[in-house]
């Protein structure tokens, strides 16, 4: 496949930015990775090296040689595409894009990796709204195949085509989200699932381990092969209707994050990165799980892609 782009800039070298940089560099594109925060770039290069050992072990040196780093946004000048992956703050993203709008040539495409902020609200900071999309990757960004490509009200069809082509070239399965809706598709579904799981935990219906066990080895394993709508077709929509008629009214539907979630955040129990979340994490366990999960996900994704053709 001929490369639709030769280079790109990635702004923000955290968990997502480093994965996105690793992915495109492993496919032969020149990447400039930009982050002004002290220590962020060396940390990112170490993560990139770890990730490349998972899925591109033979090309690590060549891929790393294609990644240039800079603390200065000016380094994005000359890029054909800029993907932003800075923290999820609307004003920060708008500020970065308005500066990029002045730095980059008029043909440069802009993409934000926001998890669910309004693409219209971010795009309104630039003069090239027709060349602006959301590209919502999933962590680990270099391993999970799907990317949601989200239009703003003014995104041109050419921009969608070019971004989709670049993602396909990088081995991704991009899907177009036609409307700028909060949370796009995946995070709406993910949060509906997590809200119910956290509610079951709060109600003492089962332990965190058992709730995860149920989801992983029933719905999870099945969902890897058929989506929720296809699955309903297979089960029978009449069966779903009958269950929905009595079950929907009992499902968690609170409008605010639950007391348990709030208490976890307020007490600093924010998951693997703090040592405690729903589970207890030592730094060694966190590192091992990250490494093993990335490798297992890469293997699983490759198997599924082969199966899907
Ligand atoms: N982590 C996920 O699972 C995930 C999944 C999909 C989308 N996202 C979204 O991707 C974006 C980045 O998330 P992340 O998890 O990589 O965050 P992160 O905190 O790991 O990384 C953010 C990076 O941005 C850098 N940064 C801060 N200010 C900057 C600036 N002014 N200019 C350039 N870089 C700056 C930080 O130094 C850091 O390296 C967010 O919008 C997030 O919502 C995250």
Coordinates of C-alpha atoms and ligand atoms in Angstrom, one line a residue:
X1 CA 0.0 0.0 0.0
X2 CA 1.4 3.4 -0.9
X3 CA 1.8 5.8 2.0
X4 CA -0.8 8.6 2.0
X5 CA 1.5 10.7 4.2
X6 CA 5.2 10.8 4.7
X7 CA 5.4 12.6 8.0
X8 CA 3.4 13.7 11.0
X9 CA 3.7 15.5 14.3
X10 CA 2.4 14.2 17.6
X11 CA 1.8 16.8 20.3
X12 CA 1.8 15.4 23.9
X13 CA 4.2 12.5 24.6
X14 CA 2.2 10.7 27.3
X15 CA 0.5 7.3 27.2
X16 CA -1.4 8.0 24.0
X17 CA 1.1 10.2 22.2
X18 CA 3.9 7.8 22.6
X19 CA 1.8 4.9 21.3
X20 CA 0.7 6.9 18.3
X21 CA 4.3 8.0 17.5
X22 CA 5.5 4.4 17.8
X23 CA 2.8 3.1 15.5
X24 CA 3.5 5.5 12.6
X25 CA 7.3 5.3 13.0
X26 CA 7.0 1.5 12.8
X27 CA 5.2 1.9 9.5
X28 CA 7.9 4.0 8.0
X29 CA 6.6 7.6 8.6
X30 CA 8.9 10.4 9.9
X31 CA 7.5 11.5 13.3
X32 CA 8.2 14.6 15.4
X33 CA 7.1 14.1 19.0
X34 CA 6.5 17.3 20.9
X35 CA 6.2 17.8 24.6
X36 CA 7.4 20.8 26.7
X37 CA 7.1 19.1 30.1
X38 CA 10.4 18.3 31.8
X39 CA 11.2 14.6 31.6
X40 CA 8.3 13.7 29.3
X41 CA 10.2 13.0 26.1
X42 CA 12.9 10.6 27.6
X43 CA 10.0 8.8 29.4
X44 CA 8.1 8.5 26.1
X45 CA 11.2 7.1 24.2
X46 CA 11.6 4.4 26.9
X47 CA 7.9 3.5 26.5
X48 CA 8.1 3.5 22.7
X49 CA 11.1 1.1 22.9
X50 CA 9.2 -1.2 25.2
X51 CA 6.1 -1.1 22.9
X52 CA 8.2 -1.8 19.7
X53 CA 9.7 -4.9 21.3
X54 CA 6.1 -6.2 21.5
X55 CA 5.1 -5.8 17.9
X56 CA 8.0 -4.7 15.8
X57 CA 11.0 -6.4 17.4
X58 CA 13.0 -6.5 14.2
X59 CA 12.6 -2.9 13.3
X60 CA 13.2 -1.1 16.6
X61 CA 16.3 0.8 15.6
X62 CA 14.9 2.0 12.3
X63 CA 11.6 3.0 13.9
X64 CA 13.3 4.9 16.7
X65 CA 15.5 6.6 14.1
X66 CA 12.4 8.0 12.5
X67 CA 11.2 9.7 15.7
X68 CA 12.6 13.2 16.4
X69 CA 11.7 14.9 19.7
X70 CA 11.2 18.5 20.6
X71 CA 9.9 20.6 23.4
X72 CA 8.8 23.3 21.0
X73 CA 5.5 23.4 19.1
X74 CA 7.3 25.2 16.3
X75 CA 8.8 21.7 15.3
X76 CA 5.3 20.8 13.9
X77 CA 5.9 23.2 11.0
X78 CA 6.2 21.2 7.7
X79 CA 4.1 18.3 9.0
X80 CA 1.3 16.9 6.8
X81 CA -0.7 15.9 9.8
X82 CA -0.7 16.9 13.5
X83 CA -2.2 14.6 16.1
X84 CA -2.8 16.2 19.5
X85 CA -2.7 14.0 22.6
X86 CA -2.3 16.5 25.5
X87 CA -4.3 16.3 28.7
X88 CA -8.1 16.3 28.4
X89 CA -8.7 20.1 29.0
X90 CA -10.7 22.0 26.5
X91 CA -8.8 25.3 26.9
X92 CA -5.4 23.7 26.6
X93 CA -6.3 21.9 23.4
X94 CA -7.8 25.0 21.9
X95 CA -4.7 27.0 22.8
X96 CA -2.4 24.4 21.2
X97 CA -4.5 24.3 18.0
X98 CA -4.7 28.0 17.7
X99 CA -0.9 28.2 17.9
X100 CA -0.5 25.3 15.5
X101 CA -2.8 27.1 13.1
X102 CA -0.3 29.9 12.8
X103 CA 2.8 27.5 12.7
X104 CA 1.6 25.0 10.1
X105 CA 1.0 25.5 6.4
X106 CA -2.6 25.8 5.3
X107 CA -2.7 22.2 3.9
X108 CA -1.7 20.5 7.2
X109 CA -4.5 18.3 8.6
X110 CA -5.3 18.6 12.4
X111 CA -6.6 15.8 14.6
X112 CA -7.4 15.6 18.3
X113 CA -7.3 12.4 20.3
X114 CA -9.8 13.8 22.8
X115 CA -11.7 11.0 24.6
X116 CA -15.0 12.8 24.3
X117 CA -14.7 16.7 24.3
X118 CA -16.7 18.4 21.6
X119 CA -14.8 18.3 18.3
X120 CA -16.7 21.4 17.2
X121 CA -15.5 23.3 20.4
X122 CA -11.9 22.4 19.8
X123 CA -12.0 23.0 16.0
X124 CA -13.5 26.4 16.5
X125 CA -10.0 27.5 17.7
X126 CA -8.6 27.2 14.1
X127 CA -9.3 28.8 10.8
X128 CA -9.1 25.4 8.9
X129 CA -12.2 23.6 10.4
X130 CA -12.6 21.7 7.1
X131 CA -9.2 20.1 7.8
X132 CA -9.9 19.2 11.4
X133 CA -11.1 15.8 12.8
X134 CA -11.2 13.8 16.0
X135 CA -9.0 10.6 15.8
X136 CA -10.0 8.7 19.0
X137 CA -7.4 5.9 19.6
X138 CA -7.7 3.3 22.3
X139 CA -5.0 2.4 24.7
X140 CA -2.5 0.9 23.9
X141 CA -2.8 3.2 20.9
X142 CA -0.4 1.3 18.8
X143 CA -2.0 -2.1 19.4
X144 CA -5.8 -1.7 19.5
X145 CA -7.0 -1.7 15.8
X146 CA -10.0 0.7 16.0
X147 CA -9.9 4.5 15.7
X148 CA -13.0 6.6 15.8
X149 CA -12.8 9.4 13.3
X150 CA -15.1 12.1 14.3
X151 CA -16.3 14.9 12.0
X152 CA -16.9 18.5 13.2
X153 CA -19.7 20.3 11.4
X154 CA -17.3 21.6 8.8
X155 CA -14.9 18.7 8.2
X156 CA -14.5 18.1 4.4
X157 CA -15.0 14.7 2.9
X158 CA -11.3 14.9 1.6
X159 CA -10.0 15.4 5.1
X160 CA -12.0 12.3 6.3
X161 CA -10.7 10.3 3.3
X162 CA -7.0 11.3 3.9
X163 CA -7.1 10.7 7.6
X164 CA -8.8 7.3 7.1
X165 CA -6.3 6.3 4.5
X166 CA -3.4 7.2 6.8
X167 CA -4.9 5.2 9.6
X168 CA -5.5 2.2 7.3
X169 CA -2.0 2.4 6.0
X170 CA -0.9 2.2 9.7
X171 CA -2.9 -1.0 10.0
X172 CA -5.9 0.6 11.8
X173 CA -9.6 0.0 11.3
X174 CA -11.0 3.5 11.3
X175 CA -14.8 4.1 11.7
X176 CA -16.5 7.4 10.9
X177 CA -18.6 8.9 13.6
X178 CA -20.9 11.1 11.6
X179 CA -22.0 13.4 14.5
X180 CA -20.0 15.2 17.2
X181 CA -21.7 13.5 20.2
X182 CA -20.2 13.5 23.7
X183 CA -18.2 10.3 24.3
X184 CA -18.5 9.3 20.6
X185 CA -19.5 5.7 20.3
X186 CA -17.1 3.6 22.3
X187 CA -16.9 5.8 25.4
X188 CA -20.7 6.0 25.7
X189 CA -20.8 2.1 25.6
X190 CA -17.8 1.7 27.9
X191 CA -19.2 4.1 30.5
X192 CA -22.6 2.5 30.4
X193 CA -20.9 -0.8 31.2
X194 CA -18.6 0.7 33.8
X195 CA -21.5 2.5 35.5
X196 CA -23.3 -0.8 35.9
X197 CA -20.2 -2.7 37.1
X198 CA -19.3 0.0 39.7
X199 CA -22.9 0.0 40.9
X200 CA -22.9 -3.8 41.3
X201 CA -19.7 -3.5 43.3
X202 CA -21.3 -0.8 45.5
X203 CA -24.4 -2.9 46.1
X204 CA -22.1 -5.8 47.2
X205 CA -23.5 -8.1 44.5
X206 CA -20.0 -9.5 43.9
X207 CA -16.3 -8.7 44.4
X208 CA -14.4 -6.6 41.9
X209 CA -12.5 -9.7 40.8
X210 CA -15.8 -11.7 40.2
X211 CA -17.5 -8.8 38.3
X212 CA -14.4 -8.6 36.0
X213 CA -14.3 -12.4 35.7
X214 CA -18.0 -12.5 34.6
X215 CA -17.5 -9.7 32.0
X216 CA -14.2 -11.1 30.6
X217 CA -15.2 -14.7 30.1
X218 CA -18.8 -14.2 28.9
X219 CA -19.6 -10.9 27.2
X220 CA -15.9 -9.9 26.6
X221 CA -14.9 -13.0 24.8
X222 CA -18.0 -12.9 22.7
X223 CA -17.8 -9.2 21.9
X224 CA -14.4 -9.7 20.3
X225 CA -16.2 -11.6 17.5
X226 CA -19.7 -10.0 17.3
X227 CA -20.8 -6.5 18.3
X228 CA -23.8 -5.9 20.5
X229 CA -26.3 -5.4 17.7
X230 CA -25.1 -8.4 15.7
X231 CA -25.3 -10.4 18.9
X232 CA -28.9 -9.3 19.5
X233 CA -29.8 -10.5 16.0
X234 CA -28.2 -13.9 16.8
X235 CA -30.1 -14.2 20.1
X236 CA -33.4 -12.9 18.7
X237 CA -34.6 -9.3 19.0
X238 CA -37.9 -10.7 20.6
X239 CA -35.9 -12.3 23.4
X240 CA -34.0 -9.0 23.9
X241 CA -37.3 -7.1 24.0
X242 CA -38.8 -9.4 26.6
X243 CA -35.8 -9.0 28.9
X244 CA -35.5 -5.2 28.3
X245 CA -39.2 -4.8 29.2
X246 CA -38.5 -5.9 32.9
X247 CA -34.7 -5.2 33.3
X248 CA -34.2 -1.7 32.0
X249 CA -36.0 -0.2 35.0
X250 CA -33.7 -1.9 37.4
X251 CA -30.4 -0.9 35.7
X252 CA -28.1 1.8 37.0
X253 CA -29.1 5.1 35.4
X254 CA -27.6 7.8 37.8
X255 CA -26.7 11.1 36.2
X256 CA -23.6 11.8 38.4
X257 CA -20.5 9.7 39.2
X258 CA -21.3 7.4 42.1
X259 CA -20.3 7.9 45.8
X260 CA -17.7 5.1 45.5
X261 CA -16.1 6.7 42.5
X262 CA -16.0 10.1 44.1
X263 CA -14.5 8.6 47.3
X264 CA -11.8 6.7 45.4
X265 CA -10.7 9.9 43.6
X266 CA -10.8 12.1 46.7
X267 CA -8.7 9.6 48.7
X268 CA -6.1 9.2 45.9
X269 CA -7.0 5.6 45.1
X270 CA -7.0 6.3 41.4
X271 CA -5.8 2.9 40.1
X272 CA -2.6 1.3 39.0
X273 CA -0.7 4.6 38.8
X274 CA -1.3 5.3 42.5
X275 CA -0.9 1.7 43.8
X276 CA -4.5 1.3 44.7
X277 CA -7.8 1.4 42.8
X278 CA -10.4 -1.4 42.8
X279 CA -7.2 -3.6 43.1
X280 CA -3.8 -3.2 44.8
X281 CA -0.9 -2.5 42.5
X282 CA 2.8 -2.6 43.2
X283 CA 5.0 -0.8 40.6
X284 CA 6.4 -4.2 39.5
X285 CA 2.9 -5.7 39.0
X286 CA 1.8 -2.6 37.1
X287 CA 4.9 -2.8 34.8
X288 CA 4.5 -6.6 34.3
X289 CA 0.7 -6.3 33.6
X290 CA 1.3 -3.5 31.1
X291 CA 3.9 -5.4 29.3
X292 CA 2.0 -8.7 29.3
X293 CA -1.3 -7.2 28.3
X294 CA 0.3 -5.2 25.4
X295 CA 1.9 -8.4 24.1
X296 CA -1.3 -10.5 24.6
X297 CA -3.5 -7.8 23.0
X298 CA -1.2 -7.5 20.0
X299 CA -1.4 -11.3 19.5
X300 CA -5.2 -11.3 19.9
X301 CA -5.7 -8.3 17.6
X302 CA -3.5 -10.0 14.9
X303 CA -5.5 -13.2 15.2
X304 CA -8.8 -11.4 15.0
X305 CA -7.7 -9.3 12.1
X306 CA -6.6 -12.5 10.2
X307 CA -10.0 -14.1 11.0
X308 CA -11.9 -11.0 9.9
X309 CA -9.9 -10.9 6.7
Ligands
LIG1 N1 -5.2 7.1 28.3 C1 -6.2 6.7 27.6 O1 -6.7 5.5 27.8 C2 -6.9 7.5 26.5 C3 -7.6 6.9 25.5 C4 -8.1 7.6 24.4 C5 -7.9 9.0 24.4 N2 -7.2 9.6 25.5 C6 -7.1 11.1 25.4 O2 -5.8 11.3 24.9 C7 -5.3 12.5 25.4 C8 -3.9 12.3 26.1 O3 -4.2 11.3 27.1 P1 -3.0 10.5 27.8 O4 -3.6 9.4 28.5 O5 -1.9 10.2 26.8 O6 -2.4 11.6 28.9 P2 -1.0 11.7 29.5 O7 -1.2 12.5 30.8 O8 -0.4 10.3 29.6 O9 -0.1 12.5 28.5 C9 -0.4 13.9 28.2 C10 1.0 14.4 27.8 O10 0.8 15.8 27.4 C11 1.9 16.5 27.8 N3 1.6 17.9 27.8 C12 1.1 18.7 28.9 N4 1.0 19.9 28.5 C13 1.4 20.0 27.2 C14 1.5 21.1 26.2 N5 1.2 22.3 26.5 N6 2.0 20.8 25.0 C15 2.4 19.5 24.7 N7 2.3 18.5 25.6 C16 1.8 18.7 26.8 C17 2.3 15.9 29.1 O11 3.6 16.2 29.5 C18 2.0 14.4 28.9 O12 3.2 13.8 28.4 C19 -6.4 13.1 26.4 O13 -7.2 13.9 25.6 C20 -7.1 11.8 26.7 O14 -8.5 12.0 27.1 C21 -6.7 8.9 26.5

